Structure formats: C-alpha cells, structure tokens
Short mmCIF file of C-alpha atoms in Angstrom, two decimals:
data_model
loop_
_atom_site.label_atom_id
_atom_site.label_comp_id
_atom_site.label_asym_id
_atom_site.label_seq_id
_atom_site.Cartn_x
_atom_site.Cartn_y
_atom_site.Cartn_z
CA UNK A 1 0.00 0.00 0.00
CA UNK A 2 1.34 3.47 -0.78
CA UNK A 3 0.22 6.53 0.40
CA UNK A 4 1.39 9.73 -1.31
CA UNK A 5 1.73 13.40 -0.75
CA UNK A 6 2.99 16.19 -3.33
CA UNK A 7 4.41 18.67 -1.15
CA UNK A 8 6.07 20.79 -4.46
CA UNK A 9 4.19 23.83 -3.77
CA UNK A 10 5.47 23.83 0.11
CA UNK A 11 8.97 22.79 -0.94
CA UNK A 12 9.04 25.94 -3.78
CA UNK A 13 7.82 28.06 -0.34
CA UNK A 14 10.32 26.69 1.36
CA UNK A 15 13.41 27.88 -1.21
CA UNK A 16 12.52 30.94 -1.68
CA UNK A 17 12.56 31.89 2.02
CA UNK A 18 15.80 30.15 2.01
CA UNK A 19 15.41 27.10 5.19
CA UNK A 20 14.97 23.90 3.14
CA UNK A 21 16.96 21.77 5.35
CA UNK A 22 14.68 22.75 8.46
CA UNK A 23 11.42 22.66 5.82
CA UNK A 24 12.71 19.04 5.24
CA UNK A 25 13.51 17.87 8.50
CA UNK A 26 9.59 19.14 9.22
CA UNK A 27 8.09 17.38 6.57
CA UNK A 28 9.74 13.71 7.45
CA UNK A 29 8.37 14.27 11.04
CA UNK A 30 5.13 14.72 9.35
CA UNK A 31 5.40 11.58 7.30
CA UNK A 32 6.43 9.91 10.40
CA UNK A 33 3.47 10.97 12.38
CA UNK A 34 0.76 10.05 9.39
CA UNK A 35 2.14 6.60 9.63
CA UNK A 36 2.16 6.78 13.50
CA UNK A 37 -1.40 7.39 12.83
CA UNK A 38 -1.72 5.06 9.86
CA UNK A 39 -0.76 2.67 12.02
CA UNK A 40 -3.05 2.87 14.96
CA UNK A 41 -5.62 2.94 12.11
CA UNK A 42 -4.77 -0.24 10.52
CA UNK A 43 -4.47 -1.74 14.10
CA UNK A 44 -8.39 -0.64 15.01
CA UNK A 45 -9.57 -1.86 11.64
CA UNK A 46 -8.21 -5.40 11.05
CA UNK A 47 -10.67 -7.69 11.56
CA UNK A 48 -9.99 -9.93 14.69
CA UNK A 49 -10.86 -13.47 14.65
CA UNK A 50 -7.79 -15.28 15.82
CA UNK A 51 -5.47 -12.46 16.82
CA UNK A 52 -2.58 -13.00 13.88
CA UNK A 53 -3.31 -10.73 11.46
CA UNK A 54 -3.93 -7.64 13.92
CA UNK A 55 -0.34 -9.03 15.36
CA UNK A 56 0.95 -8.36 12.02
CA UNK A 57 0.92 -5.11 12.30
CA UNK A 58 3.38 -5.34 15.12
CA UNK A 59 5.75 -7.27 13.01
CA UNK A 60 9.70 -7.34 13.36
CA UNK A 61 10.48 -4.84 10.61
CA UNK A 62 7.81 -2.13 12.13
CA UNK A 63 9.54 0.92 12.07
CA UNK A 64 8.59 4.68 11.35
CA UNK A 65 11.59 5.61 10.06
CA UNK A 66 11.46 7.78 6.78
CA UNK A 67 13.45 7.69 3.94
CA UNK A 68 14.38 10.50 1.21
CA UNK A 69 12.82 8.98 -1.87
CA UNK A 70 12.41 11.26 -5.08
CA UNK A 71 10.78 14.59 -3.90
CA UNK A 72 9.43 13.18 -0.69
CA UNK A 73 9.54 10.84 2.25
CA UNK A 74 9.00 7.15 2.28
CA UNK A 75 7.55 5.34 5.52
CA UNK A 76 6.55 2.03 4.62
CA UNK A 77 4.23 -0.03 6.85
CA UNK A 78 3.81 -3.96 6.43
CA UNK A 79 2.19 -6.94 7.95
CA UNK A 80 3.80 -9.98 7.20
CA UNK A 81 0.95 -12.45 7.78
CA UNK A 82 0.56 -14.46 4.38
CA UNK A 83 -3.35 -14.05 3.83
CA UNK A 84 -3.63 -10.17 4.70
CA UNK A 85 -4.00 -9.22 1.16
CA UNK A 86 -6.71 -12.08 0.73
CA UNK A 87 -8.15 -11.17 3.69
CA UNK A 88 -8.71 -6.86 2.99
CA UNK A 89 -9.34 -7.45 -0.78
CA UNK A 90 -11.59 -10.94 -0.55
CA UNK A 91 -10.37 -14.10 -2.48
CA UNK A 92 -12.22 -17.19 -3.69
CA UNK A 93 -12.66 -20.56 -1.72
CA UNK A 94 -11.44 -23.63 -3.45
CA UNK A 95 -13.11 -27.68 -3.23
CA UNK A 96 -12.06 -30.16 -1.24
CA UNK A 97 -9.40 -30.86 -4.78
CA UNK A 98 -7.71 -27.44 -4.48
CA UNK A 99 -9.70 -26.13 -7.22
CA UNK A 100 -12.10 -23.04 -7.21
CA UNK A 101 -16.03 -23.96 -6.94
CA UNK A 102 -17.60 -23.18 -10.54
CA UNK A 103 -20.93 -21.29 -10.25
CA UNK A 104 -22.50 -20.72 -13.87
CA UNK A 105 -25.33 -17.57 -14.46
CA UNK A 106 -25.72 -16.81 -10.56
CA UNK A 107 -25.00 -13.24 -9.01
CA UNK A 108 -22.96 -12.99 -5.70
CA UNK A 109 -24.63 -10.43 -3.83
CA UNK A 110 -22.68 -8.79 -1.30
CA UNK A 111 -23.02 -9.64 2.65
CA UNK A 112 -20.50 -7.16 4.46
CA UNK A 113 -17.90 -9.71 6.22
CA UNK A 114 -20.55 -12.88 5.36
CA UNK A 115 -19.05 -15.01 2.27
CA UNK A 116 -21.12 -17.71 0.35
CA UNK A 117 -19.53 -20.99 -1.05
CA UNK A 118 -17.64 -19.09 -3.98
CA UNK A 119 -15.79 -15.97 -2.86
CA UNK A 120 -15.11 -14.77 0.62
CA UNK A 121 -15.93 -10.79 0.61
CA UNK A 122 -13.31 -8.62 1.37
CA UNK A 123 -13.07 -6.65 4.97
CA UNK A 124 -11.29 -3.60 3.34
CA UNK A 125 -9.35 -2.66 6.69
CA UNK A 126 -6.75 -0.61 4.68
CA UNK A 127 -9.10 1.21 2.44
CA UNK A 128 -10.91 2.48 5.71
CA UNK A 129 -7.90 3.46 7.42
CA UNK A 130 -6.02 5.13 4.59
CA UNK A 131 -10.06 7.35 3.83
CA UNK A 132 -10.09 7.88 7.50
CA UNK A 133 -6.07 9.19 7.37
CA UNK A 134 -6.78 11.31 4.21
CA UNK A 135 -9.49 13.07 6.77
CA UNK A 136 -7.58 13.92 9.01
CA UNK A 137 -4.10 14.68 7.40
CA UNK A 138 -4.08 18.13 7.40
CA UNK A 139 -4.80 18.15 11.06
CA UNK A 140 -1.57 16.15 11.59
CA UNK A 141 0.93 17.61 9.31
CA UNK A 142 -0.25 21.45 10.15
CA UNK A 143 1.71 21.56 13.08
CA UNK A 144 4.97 20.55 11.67
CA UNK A 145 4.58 22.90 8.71
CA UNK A 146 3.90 25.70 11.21
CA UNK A 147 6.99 24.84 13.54
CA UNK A 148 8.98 25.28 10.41
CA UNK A 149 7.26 28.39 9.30
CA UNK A 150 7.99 30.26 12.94
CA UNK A 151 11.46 29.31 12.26
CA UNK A 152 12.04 30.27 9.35
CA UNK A 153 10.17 33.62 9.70
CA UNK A 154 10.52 34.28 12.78
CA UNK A 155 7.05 34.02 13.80
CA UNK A 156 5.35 33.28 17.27
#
C-alpha cells in the first residue's frame, strides 16, 4: 500500500525563504506521524478473529523511520501475515481438490464480512484506514509545517 503526498508547492515556499533543510527535517516528522497514525488505524480496523493478522501489524520490521525517496519521504508499513492481502481485498474458496467452486449464471450479492460458497468478501481494513487518514491529514501535518514556518520567519 502506498500513500502519497505532493508537497512541491510547500517545498518551492520553502526555497525561496531560504530554510529547506529545516522545511525538510519538518516534513519527514510529518510523514512519520501520518504513519504513527496510519498505524493505529490499521491496528483498530483489522478484523480480529484469531489475533494474527492484527499481530501483524506489530511485526519485526515495524519501524517509522522515513526515507528520502524522489521529492518526498517514504515510511513504509507492512504486515507480514501471508493471507492479509486475501483477507482486505476478498479471495475465492477452493473444493475439497484445491480447485475453485464453478458457479455458472448466478450473481454474488454482497453480505459485508458474510461469504457464500464461492468468494469470501473482502473486509477492506486498509481502504478504511487510509479514507479515514486522508481526513484527518491536514490536522496532523499542520503543526509541523507551522513549527517550520515560525522558524524560518521568525514568527510566534
């Protein structure tokens, strides 16, 4: 999953008062704090039926750490369970052979988190959290943008 940000406008801001370095230093606390928050989002909003998959989350290479890639910051967040994909996006159930069930002319209605013999429906944890992050993203990176600003200006 990737979430973006085009901060070119802010950077532009940023050399013509002169402080990029400081401007930059802001903006990768920023990242780190969205996926701070990311985080505690995906956490709430993984289903929880045997405990693994939230427990993901929490996996050995969680880190917030940001990384200078491009024209931004890079924070990448993983969970290394195996069916997490399957499990946020939905996936098909297979036969007692391994094989996927054939169903001819019928319509799968949706059933939020209910699946019928064919395909097992999607929970959509990451979509939620990254809609609910995208909410409240100004909120979070505002503060960080001002710091720099009252540096940089020498504003209170």
């Amino acid at each position: 999953m990737k979430i973006e940000w085009n901060y070119e406008e802010l950077k532009n801001f940023a050399v013509k008062l002169g402080d990029l370095n400081e401007f930059d230093a802001q903006i990768k606390k920023a990242a780190q704090a969205l996926a701070r928050e990311l985080h505690k989002m995906l956490v709430n909003n993984t289903p929880v039926k045997t405990g693994r998959l939230v427990s993901g989350w929490n996996g050995n290479n969680l880190s917030f750490a940001a990384y200078q890639y491009g024209d931004g910051f890079r924070v990448t967040l993983t969970n290394d369970v195996p069916y997490a994909q399957a499990v946020n996006d939905g996936h098909y159930s297979y036969n007692q052979f391994g094989g996927p069930y054939i169903v001819k002319n019928r319509t799968v209605k949706y059933t939020r988190g209910n699946s019928d013999k064919t395909f097992v429906y999607g929970h959509f944890f990451v979509e939620k959290s990254t809609d609910a992050l995208t909410e409240k993203a100004s909120d979070i990176i505002y503060p960080y943008v001002a710091k720099w600003f009252r540096g940089c200006c020498g504003g209170k």
